[in-house]
C-alpha positions as a Python dict, from the first residue, in 0.01 Angstrom:
ca = {
    (1, 'M'): (0, 0, 0),
    (2, 'R'): (269, 214, 104),
    (3, 'I'): (467, 146, -232),
    (4, 'V'): (140, 194, -393),
    (5, 'V'): (79, 552, -240),
    (6, 'A'): (453, 621, -303),
    (7, 'G'): (394, 554, -671),
    (8, 'V'): (83, 770, -702),
    (9, 'M'): (286, 1049, -519),
    (10, 'A'): (585, 1049, -713),
    (11, 'L'): (377, 1095, -1044),
    (12, 'A'): (170, 1359, -907),
    (13, 'V'): (525, 1513, -824),
    (14, 'A'): (647, 1420, -1133),
    (15, 'A'): (378, 1548, -1334),
    (16, 'C'): (368, 1915, -1127),
    (17, 'G'): (758, 1922, -1250),
    (18, 'D'): (649, 1853, -1595),
    (19, 'K'): (394, 2131, -1606),
    (20, 'A'): (624, 2397, -1396),
    (21, 'Q'): (874, 2351, -1678),
    (22, 'D'): (582, 2377, -1941),
    (23, 'N'): (464, 2720, -1751),
    (24, 'M'): (830, 2812, -1784),
    (25, 'A'): (903, 2756, -2134),
    (26, 'A'): (578, 2967, -2204),
    (27, 'A'): (723, 3237, -2027),
    (28, 'D'): (1007, 3205, -2184),
    (29, 'A'): (895, 3244, -2556),
    (30, 'K'): (640, 3538, -2414),
    (31, 'A'): (946, 3717, -2367),
    (32, 'A'): (1173, 3682, -2600),
    (33, 'N'): (892, 3796, -2827),
    (34, 'F'): (802, 4037, -2624),
    (35, 'T'): (826, 4469, -2704),
    (36, 'P'): (773, 4738, -2410),
    (37, 'P'): (480, 4969, -2494),
    (38, 'S'): (555, 5333, -2652),
    (39, 'V'): (377, 5602, -2703),
    (40, 'T'): (494, 5848, -2945),
    (41, 'S'): (406, 6276, -2948),
    (42, 'R'): (299, 6470, -3260),
    (43, 'L'): (613, 6680, -3182),
    (44, 'D'): (837, 6415, -3160),
    (45, 'Y'): (723, 6252, -3438),
    (46, 'G'): (764, 6579, -3633),
    (47, 'G'): (1137, 6663, -3518),
    (48, 'A'): (1207, 6244, -3598),
    (49, 'I'): (1075, 6338, -3952),
    (50, 'S'): (1234, 6655, -3982),
    (51, 'R'): (1591, 6466, -3909),
    (52, 'R'): (1491, 6171, -4141),
    (53, 'F'): (1468, 6453, -4448),
    (54, 'R'): (1808, 6581, -4357),
    (55, 'T'): (1915, 6269, -4383),
    (56, 'L'): (1810, 6161, -4665),
    (57, 'D'): (1853, 6498, -4902),
    (58, 'R'): (2221, 6418, -4897),
    (59, 'N'): (2236, 6738, -5207),
    (60, 'G'): (2098, 6961, -4943),
    (61, 'D'): (1880, 7110, -5241),
    (62, 'D'): (1552, 7098, -4996),
    (63, 'A'): (1378, 6851, -5249),
    (64, 'L'): (1411, 6449, -5217),
    (65, 'T'): (1488, 6273, -5589),
    (66, 'T'): (1476, 5926, -5663),
    (67, 'D'): (1826, 5825, -5600),
    (68, 'E'): (1790, 6005, -5272),
    (69, 'L'): (1513, 5802, -5116),
    (70, 'P'): (1593, 5475, -4924),
    (71, 'R'): (1432, 5210, -5229),
    (72, 'A'): (1384, 5284, -5604),
    (73, 'N'): (993, 5139, -5476),
    (74, 'T'): (914, 5327, -5202),
    (75, 'R'): (614, 5458, -5079),
    (76, 'L'): (767, 5771, -5026),
    (77, 'T'): (720, 5862, -5371),
    (78, 'T'): (325, 5922, -5317),
    (79, 'L'): (423, 6204, -5117),
    (80, 'D'): (503, 6425, -5423),
    (81, 'R'): (204, 6627, -5492),
    (82, 'N'): (292, 6793, -5749),
    (83, 'G'): (460, 6501, -5933),
    (84, 'D'): (751, 6693, -6030),
    (85, 'G'): (960, 6451, -5938),
    (86, 'K'): (1102, 6551, -5646),
    (87, 'I'): (945, 6531, -5294),
    (88, 'T'): (982, 6906, -5096),
    (89, 'Q'): (999, 6920, -4729),
    (90, 'I'): (658, 7026, -4711),
    (91, 'E'): (505, 6790, -4856),
    (92, 'Y'): (741, 6507, -4686),
    (93, 'S'): (606, 6700, -4384),
    (94, 'E'): (208, 6719, -4453),
    (95, 'G'): (244, 6326, -4573),
    (96, 'L'): (400, 6154, -4325),
    (97, 'L'): (274, 6417, -4010),
    (98, 'A'): (-35, 6255, -4192),
    (99, 'R'): (17, 5930, -4211),
    (100, 'F'): (9, 6021, -3762),
    (101, 'D'): (-280, 6185, -3744),
    (102, 'A'): (-425, 5852, -3929),
    (103, 'M'): (-286, 5600, -3681),
    (104, 'D'): (-384, 5838, -3375),
    (105, 'L'): (-700, 5661, -3339),
    (106, 'N'): (-842, 5876, -3049),
    (107, 'H'): (-674, 6157, -3149),
    (108, 'D'): (-522, 6305, -2840),
    (109, 'G'): (-163, 6391, -3010),
    (110, 'T'): (-18, 6097, -2898),
    (111, 'V'): (12, 5746, -3058),
    (112, 'T'): (12, 5433, -2835),
    (113, 'S'): (223, 5074, -3013),
    (114, 'E'): (-134, 5000, -2981),
    (115, 'E'): (-294, 5227, -3176),
    (116, 'R'): (-9, 5211, -3436),
    (117, 'E'): (-80, 4784, -3405),
    (118, 'A'): (-414, 4855, -3488),
    (119, 'Y'): (-372, 5091, -3818),
    (120, 'R'): (-101, 4842, -3965),
    (121, 'G'): (-406, 4589, -3874),
    (122, 'G'): (-611, 4777, -4077),
    (123, 'Q'): (-837, 4856, -3749),
    (124, 'R'): (-971, 5244, -3788),
    (125, 'G'): (-1192, 5196, -3445),
    (126, 'A'): (-1040, 5248, -3109),
    (127, 'P'): (-766, 5061, -2979),
    (128, 'T'): (-778, 4754, -2830),
    (129, 'P'): (-724, 4736, -2498),
    (130, 'V'): (-448, 4546, -2349),
    (131, 'A'): (-423, 4333, -2054),
    (132, 'P'): (-184, 4355, -1763),
    (133, 'G'): (80, 4122, -1788),
    (134, 'P'): (113, 3884, -1508),
}
């Protein structure tokens, strides 16, 4: 009888160990894919796009041409509103700020990581609240 009880106890302890290891593996996988939440204000975003424009404008003529863009087939070419083959700083800033405003789903002047993911996912409503972690 004692042997049977000891066997059952050993199996129970072993099963708990496997579950603990499974939980630890799941937690490790979740931690490896963790992206910290972020909040970007419109002002910060505007400064970043201004700096990016200056970096891309290698010849300093206050306009971007296709040879200054990161890739030949880029969405940035759609910012050329007048179709002259150049993207001025005004066209660049207004176009990218319009994108920021589209991502700002609750129109509070900031874009959170949840809003950014909702925008990228094609959702145009309010972002889904994220449950707090363990």
